[in-house]
Structures are given as C-alpha cells and as structure tokens.
C-alpha cells in the first residue's frame, strides 16, 4: 500500500460520516455531565463553598478519573471513563482539535474503521503506564488523578508519522502543513512542559500511547483486522445517539456514500491501497 501521498481532503471533510466527530461528541458529553455534577454541588448548598472543590474530587471525579493503583483496583472502569471527559474547557477544546487533525490523517491512511479502536487501545495502554509509573513516581494531591485523551492524540500522531513521514495535512484546499511539524508542536506544548513539572507518570502515559499507536498502524498495515470487535462494541454504545434507518432510501444513500469514498481513495492512491474489506464491498455492489 502506498502511504506516501497526502490526501487533499480537508480536516472536516465528510464530517457527517466521520467517527472522529462522534468521538468529539462523546468526550464533550462526558465533560458536560461531569461539570453538571459540579454545578449541582455548588447549587446544592449542603457542602460549604470552601469544601466544594474537595468534595467534587473526592466524591465525583474519583469515579471517572485515572488514579493510582489502589484506586484502579477499587474502580477498574475508570481505565475507560477517563478518556471521555476533561476538567478545563480550554484543555478539552485544544485536545479535540488535535484529535481531529491527527485522527483525520489516520482515516486517510488506514481507513475510518480503525480510528475508534486505536483511540481506545492507545488510551488504555497509556492509562496502564500512568498507573504503573505512579508506583515509582507518586504524584501529590489531585495531580494523582487524570482525565483526557492525550495518549490517543499522540498515538494517532506517531501512527501517521510511522506510515507517511512526508504527509501533508490540508486545512484548506491550498493550505498544507507537514505532519511532522504539527507533531513537533504538540510535543513541545505538552511533553516538554510536563517534563519541567516532573510529571513522569503523565509523560509515560503519552509515550506509551504514542508507541502503541505506531505499533497498531503497523499491524493494520500487515493485514490484521484489529478494529472489528471494538467497532461492534462502539456501535452498540453509540446506537442510542443515532436513530436507525427508516427506509430503503437512507440505506441506498449510505451505500452510495461508501462507494464514493472508496472510489475517491482509488483516485488518490490507486486500487492497491484498498483494504480487503473495501475490495469485497466494491465487488459486491458492482455485481448488483
């Protein structure tokens, strides 16, 4: 497969069928729910103002955030929930922008079906690294808890670099920036700052996520279908957010969209760039 050619689709191309936008909505929903709980605490008035922040961290955030080993053993579901929320709006917003930029690269290189699985796997491995490193470099106070999708963001970034080092990210039809340049900016803005603060567990989370992303895309490149089970689970989880098709017309529109996407891929990178599943889909509908 030829991964050297950059796609001229913009970052927000085909947003209606874009799993990245669904991830952004999921993270945004997690953020809203978490902060609605915080607002209720302030409005409730049963907790003194000076103690409301501590109450939020100790009684609410602890059930969503990544935390040291003893907390994970008591609340193992947090290895999944931590990636779908955030504390600060600006941090969440910038993270989602980076997620869309780097994730769009992965979509163009290995297909949309692998984006959500890679997001989940890189965050899980990064989360495990964070928990383990806190055994050796314990963090103080509320720094010992973390929420965010940073592991997946850097995983997607390094995954794209691994497959296509010369890839150009098109923000418009004419404005392009080298992928490696964007990755460098992200690393400077995040890991360098964290190193200065001696937050080694969070640095480990991001490095583990990055290496997992690179390994993941190489396995996909070799022909492994890593995303099938994750996509089935994700489809069940997201089913409530998307109404089912109401008739044949909608099904035909969806099939036509998928066919157009495959034909675009052939025009951009050649028929050899298609995955086995895309070839079978194309053959099936060409025979009809």
CSV table of C-alpha atoms in Angstrom, one decimal:
chain,number,residue,atom,x,y,z
A,1,UNK,CA,0.0,0.0,0.0
A,2,UNK,CA,1.3,3.5,-0.9
A,3,UNK,CA,1.2,5.7,2.2
A,4,UNK,CA,3.4,8.5,0.8
A,5,UNK,CA,0.6,10.5,-0.9
A,6,UNK,CA,-1.2,13.1,1.1
A,7,UNK,CA,-5.0,13.4,0.7
A,8,UNK,CA,-6.3,16.8,-0.3
A,9,UNK,CA,-9.5,16.3,1.8
A,10,UNK,CA,-9.7,18.9,4.5
A,11,UNK,CA,-9.7,18.1,8.2
A,12,UNK,CA,-13.5,18.4,8.4
A,13,UNK,CA,-14.3,16.7,5.1
A,14,UNK,CA,-17.3,14.3,5.2
A,15,UNK,CA,-18.0,15.3,8.8
A,16,UNK,CA,-21.4,13.6,8.8
A,17,UNK,CA,-19.8,10.2,8.4
A,18,UNK,CA,-16.7,10.9,10.4
A,19,UNK,CA,-16.0,8.8,13.5
A,20,UNK,CA,-13.7,11.5,14.8
A,21,UNK,CA,-16.7,13.8,15.2
A,22,UNK,CA,-18.5,11.1,17.1
A,23,UNK,CA,-15.5,10.8,19.5
A,24,UNK,CA,-15.5,14.6,20.0
A,25,UNK,CA,-19.2,14.5,20.8
A,26,UNK,CA,-18.6,11.6,23.3
A,27,UNK,CA,-15.8,13.5,25.0
A,28,UNK,CA,-17.9,16.6,25.0
A,29,UNK,CA,-20.8,14.8,26.6
A,30,UNK,CA,-18.6,13.4,29.3
A,31,UNK,CA,-17.3,16.8,30.0
A,32,UNK,CA,-20.8,18.3,30.3
A,33,UNK,CA,-22.1,15.5,32.6
A,34,UNK,CA,-19.1,15.8,34.9
A,35,UNK,CA,-19.4,19.6,35.2
A,36,UNK,CA,-23.2,19.4,35.6
A,37,UNK,CA,-22.4,17.4,38.7
A,38,UNK,CA,-20.0,20.1,39.8
A,39,UNK,CA,-22.7,22.8,39.3
A,40,UNK,CA,-25.2,20.8,41.3
A,41,UNK,CA,-22.7,20.7,44.2
A,42,UNK,CA,-22.4,24.4,44.2
A,43,UNK,CA,-26.2,25.0,43.9
A,44,UNK,CA,-27.0,22.3,46.4
A,45,UNK,CA,-25.5,24.3,49.2
A,46,UNK,CA,-25.2,21.4,51.6
A,47,UNK,CA,-21.4,21.5,51.1
A,48,UNK,CA,-19.5,24.6,52.3
A,49,UNK,CA,-18.0,26.6,49.4
A,50,UNK,CA,-14.5,26.1,50.7
A,51,UNK,CA,-15.0,22.4,50.7
A,52,UNK,CA,-16.9,22.0,47.5
A,53,UNK,CA,-13.8,21.5,45.3
A,54,UNK,CA,-12.5,18.8,47.6
A,55,UNK,CA,-16.0,17.2,47.6
A,56,UNK,CA,-16.0,17.2,43.8
A,57,UNK,CA,-12.6,15.5,43.5
A,58,UNK,CA,-13.1,13.0,46.3
A,59,UNK,CA,-16.7,12.0,45.7
A,60,UNK,CA,-17.4,12.5,42.0
A,61,UNK,CA,-14.2,12.8,39.9
A,62,UNK,CA,-12.7,9.8,41.5
A,63,UNK,CA,-15.3,7.7,39.8
A,64,UNK,CA,-14.3,8.9,36.3
A,65,UNK,CA,-10.6,9.7,36.5
A,66,UNK,CA,-7.4,7.7,36.1
A,67,UNK,CA,-5.8,7.2,39.5
A,68,UNK,CA,-3.1,5.3,41.4
A,69,UNK,CA,-3.1,1.5,41.7
A,70,UNK,CA,-5.2,1.3,44.8
A,71,UNK,CA,-7.9,3.4,43.2
A,72,UNK,CA,-7.9,1.5,40.0
A,73,UNK,CA,-8.3,-1.8,41.8
A,74,UNK,CA,-11.4,-0.4,43.5
A,75,UNK,CA,-12.8,1.4,40.4
A,76,UNK,CA,-11.5,-0.5,37.4
A,77,UNK,CA,-14.0,1.1,35.0
A,78,UNK,CA,-12.0,4.4,35.2
A,79,UNK,CA,-9.4,3.0,32.8
A,80,UNK,CA,-12.2,3.6,30.2
A,81,UNK,CA,-14.1,6.6,31.5
A,82,UNK,CA,-11.0,8.8,32.0
A,83,UNK,CA,-10.5,9.2,28.2
A,84,UNK,CA,-14.0,10.6,27.6
A,85,UNK,CA,-14.0,13.7,29.7
A,86,UNK,CA,-11.9,16.6,30.9
A,87,UNK,CA,-11.6,19.2,33.6
A,88,UNK,CA,-10.9,22.5,31.8
A,89,UNK,CA,-12.8,23.7,28.8
A,90,UNK,CA,-9.7,25.1,27.0
A,91,UNK,CA,-7.8,21.9,27.6
A,92,UNK,CA,-10.7,19.8,26.3
A,93,UNK,CA,-11.1,22.1,23.2
A,94,UNK,CA,-7.5,22.1,22.2
A,95,UNK,CA,-7.3,18.3,22.8
A,96,UNK,CA,-10.3,17.8,20.5
A,97,UNK,CA,-8.7,20.0,17.8
A,98,UNK,CA,-5.5,17.9,17.9
A,99,UNK,CA,-7.6,14.7,17.9
A,100,UNK,CA,-9.4,15.7,14.7
A,101,UNK,CA,-6.2,16.8,13.0
A,102,UNK,CA,-4.2,13.7,13.7
A,103,UNK,CA,-7.1,11.4,13.6
A,104,UNK,CA,-8.0,12.6,10.1
A,105,UNK,CA,-4.6,11.6,8.9
A,106,UNK,CA,-5.1,8.1,10.2
A,107,UNK,CA,-8.5,8.0,8.5
A,108,UNK,CA,-6.9,8.8,5.2
A,109,UNK,CA,-4.1,6.3,5.6
A,110,UNK,CA,-5.7,3.2,7.1
A,111,UNK,CA,-9.5,3.9,6.9
A,112,UNK,CA,-12.2,5.2,9.3
A,113,UNK,CA,-12.9,1.8,10.8
A,114,UNK,CA,-9.7,1.8,12.7
A,115,UNK,CA,-10.0,5.2,14.3
A,116,UNK,CA,-12.2,4.4,17.3
A,117,UNK,CA,-10.3,1.1,18.1
A,118,UNK,CA,-7.0,2.9,18.0
A,119,UNK,CA,-8.4,5.7,20.3
A,120,UNK,CA,-9.5,3.2,22.9
A,121,UNK,CA,-6.4,0.9,22.8
A,122,UNK,CA,-3.9,3.7,23.0
A,123,UNK,CA,-5.7,5.3,25.9
A,124,UNK,CA,-5.9,2.0,27.7
A,125,UNK,CA,-2.2,1.2,27.3
A,126,UNK,CA,-1.3,4.8,28.2
A,127,UNK,CA,-3.6,4.6,31.3
A,128,UNK,CA,-1.8,1.5,32.4
A,129,UNK,CA,1.5,3.2,32.1
A,130,UNK,CA,0.3,6.1,34.1
A,131,UNK,CA,-0.9,3.8,36.9
A,132,UNK,CA,2.3,1.8,37.0
A,133,UNK,CA,4.6,4.8,37.0
A,134,UNK,CA,2.8,6.3,39.9
A,135,UNK,CA,4.1,3.3,41.9
A,136,UNK,CA,7.6,4.7,41.3
A,137,UNK,CA,7.0,8.4,40.8
A,138,UNK,CA,3.9,9.2,43.0
A,139,UNK,CA,2.1,12.4,42.4
A,140,UNK,CA,0.9,14.7,45.2
A,141,UNK,CA,-2.6,15.9,45.8
A,142,UNK,CA,-5.1,15.9,42.9
A,143,UNK,CA,-2.4,15.6,40.3
A,144,UNK,CA,-2.5,11.9,41.0
A,145,UNK,CA,-5.8,11.8,39.1
A,146,UNK,CA,-6.0,12.4,35.3
A,147,UNK,CA,-8.7,12.7,32.7
A,148,UNK,CA,-8.2,13.3,28.9
A,149,UNK,CA,-7.4,11.6,25.6
A,150,UNK,CA,-3.8,12.7,25.4
A,151,UNK,CA,-2.5,9.1,24.9
A,152,UNK,CA,-4.7,8.6,21.8
A,153,UNK,CA,-3.8,12.0,20.3
A,154,UNK,CA,-0.1,11.3,20.4
A,155,UNK,CA,-0.7,7.7,19.3
A,156,UNK,CA,-2.5,8.9,16.2
A,157,UNK,CA,0.2,11.4,15.5
A,158,UNK,CA,3.1,8.9,15.7
A,159,UNK,CA,1.0,6.4,13.8
A,160,UNK,CA,0.6,8.8,10.9
A,161,UNK,CA,4.4,9.6,11.0
A,162,UNK,CA,5.2,5.9,11.0
A,163,UNK,CA,3.2,5.3,7.8
A,164,UNK,CA,3.8,8.6,6.0
A,165,UNK,CA,6.7,10.7,7.3
A,166,UNK,CA,6.2,13.2,4.4
A,167,UNK,CA,2.4,13.5,4.8
A,168,UNK,CA,0.9,17.0,4.4
A,169,UNK,CA,-2.1,18.0,6.4
A,170,UNK,CA,-4.5,20.1,4.4
A,171,UNK,CA,-6.5,22.6,6.4
A,172,UNK,CA,-8.0,24.0,3.2
A,173,UNK,CA,-7.6,23.0,-0.4
A,174,UNK,CA,-4.5,25.1,-0.7
A,175,UNK,CA,-3.1,25.4,2.9
A,176,UNK,CA,-1.0,22.4,3.9
A,177,UNK,CA,1.4,21.8,6.9
A,178,UNK,CA,3.8,18.9,7.2
A,179,UNK,CA,2.6,16.3,9.7
A,180,UNK,CA,5.9,16.1,11.4
A,181,UNK,CA,5.8,19.8,12.1
A,182,UNK,CA,2.4,19.5,13.8
A,183,UNK,CA,3.6,16.6,15.8
A,184,UNK,CA,6.7,18.6,16.9
A,185,UNK,CA,4.5,21.5,18.0
A,186,UNK,CA,2.3,19.2,20.0
A,187,UNK,CA,5.2,17.5,21.8
A,188,UNK,CA,6.7,20.9,22.7
A,189,UNK,CA,3.4,22.2,24.1
A,190,UNK,CA,2.8,19.1,26.1
A,191,UNK,CA,5.7,16.7,27.0
A,192,UNK,CA,8.3,19.4,27.4
A,193,UNK,CA,6.1,21.3,29.8
A,194,UNK,CA,5.3,18.1,31.7
A,195,UNK,CA,9.0,17.3,32.0
A,196,UNK,CA,9.6,20.7,33.6
A,197,UNK,CA,6.9,19.9,36.1
A,198,UNK,CA,8.4,16.4,36.8
A,199,UNK,CA,5.1,14.8,35.9
A,200,UNK,CA,6.7,11.5,34.8
A,201,UNK,CA,3.5,9.3,35.0
A,202,UNK,CA,1.7,11.6,32.5
A,203,UNK,CA,4.8,11.7,30.3
A,204,UNK,CA,4.8,7.9,30.4
A,205,UNK,CA,1.1,7.9,29.5
A,206,UNK,CA,1.8,9.9,26.4
A,207,UNK,CA,4.9,8.0,25.3
A,208,UNK,CA,3.1,4.6,25.8
A,209,UNK,CA,0.2,5.9,23.8
A,210,UNK,CA,2.5,7.1,21.0
A,211,UNK,CA,4.3,3.8,20.8
A,212,UNK,CA,1.0,1.8,20.9
A,213,UNK,CA,-0.3,3.9,18.1
A,214,UNK,CA,2.8,3.2,16.0
A,215,UNK,CA,2.6,-0.5,16.7
A,216,UNK,CA,-1.1,-0.5,15.9
A,217,UNK,CA,-0.8,1.0,12.5
A,218,UNK,CA,2.0,-1.3,11.6
A,219,UNK,CA,-0.2,-4.3,12.5
A,220,UNK,CA,-3.0,-2.9,10.4
A,221,UNK,CA,-0.6,-2.4,7.6
A,222,UNK,CA,0.4,-6.0,7.8
A,223,UNK,CA,-3.3,-7.0,7.2
A,224,UNK,CA,-4.6,-7.6,10.7
A,225,UNK,CA,-8.2,-6.5,11.4
A,226,UNK,CA,-7.8,-5.1,14.9
A,227,UNK,CA,-10.8,-2.9,14.8
A,228,UNK,CA,-13.6,-5.4,14.2
A,229,UNK,CA,-14.6,-6.2,17.8
A,230,UNK,CA,-14.1,-2.7,19.0
A,231,UNK,CA,-16.3,-1.3,16.3
A,232,UNK,CA,-19.1,-3.7,17.1
A,233,UNK,CA,-19.0,-2.7,20.8
A,234,UNK,CA,-18.8,1.0,19.9
A,235,UNK,CA,-21.8,0.6,17.5
A,236,UNK,CA,-23.8,-0.7,20.4
A,237,UNK,CA,-22.7,2.1,22.7
A,238,UNK,CA,-23.4,4.8,20.2
A,239,UNK,CA,-26.7,3.3,18.9
A,240,UNK,CA,-28.7,5.4,21.2
A,241,UNK,CA,-27.3,8.6,19.8
A,242,UNK,CA,-28.1,7.8,16.2
A,243,UNK,CA,-31.6,6.8,15.0
A,244,UNK,CA,-31.9,3.7,12.9
A,245,UNK,CA,-32.5,3.9,9.2
A,246,UNK,CA,-36.2,4.5,8.3
A,247,UNK,CA,-36.2,3.0,4.8
A,248,UNK,CA,-34.5,1.8,1.7
A,249,UNK,CA,-33.7,5.3,0.5
A,250,UNK,CA,-31.5,6.0,3.5
A,251,UNK,CA,-29.7,2.7,3.1
A,252,UNK,CA,-29.0,3.4,-0.6
A,253,UNK,CA,-27.6,6.8,0.3
A,254,UNK,CA,-25.3,5.3,2.9
A,255,UNK,CA,-24.1,2.7,0.4
A,256,UNK,CA,-23.6,5.3,-2.3
A,257,UNK,CA,-21.5,7.4,0.2
A,258,UNK,CA,-19.3,4.4,1.0
A,259,UNK,CA,-18.8,3.7,-2.7
A,260,UNK,CA,-17.9,7.3,-3.4
A,261,UNK,CA,-15.4,7.2,-0.5
A,262,UNK,CA,-13.7,4.1,-1.9
A,263,UNK,CA,-13.6,5.5,-5.4
A,264,UNK,CA,-12.0,8.7,-4.1
A,265,UNK,CA,-9.4,6.5,-2.3
A,266,UNK,CA,-8.7,4.7,-5.6
A,267,UNK,CA,-8.3,8.0,-7.4
A,268,UNK,CA,-5.9,9.4,-4.8
A,269,UNK,CA,-3.7,6.3,-4.0
A,270,UNK,CA,-4.6,3.6,-6.5
A,271,UNK,CA,-6.6,0.4,-6.2
A,272,UNK,CA,-3.8,-1.3,-4.3
A,273,UNK,CA,-4.5,1.0,-1.4
A,274,UNK,CA,-7.8,-0.7,-0.7
A,275,UNK,CA,-8.2,-3.0,2.2
A,276,UNK,CA,-9.6,-6.5,1.8
A,277,UNK,CA,-12.9,-5.3,3.2
A,278,UNK,CA,-13.1,-2.4,0.8
A,279,UNK,CA,-12.4,-4.6,-2.1
A,280,UNK,CA,-15.1,-7.1,-1.1
A,281,UNK,CA,-17.6,-4.2,-0.6
A,282,UNK,CA,-16.8,-2.7,-4.0
A,283,UNK,CA,-17.0,-6.1,-5.8
A,284,UNK,CA,-20.3,-6.9,-4.1
A,285,UNK,CA,-22.0,-3.7,-5.1
A,286,UNK,CA,-20.5,-3.7,-8.6
A,287,UNK,CA,-22.1,-7.1,-9.2
A,288,UNK,CA,-25.6,-5.9,-8.2
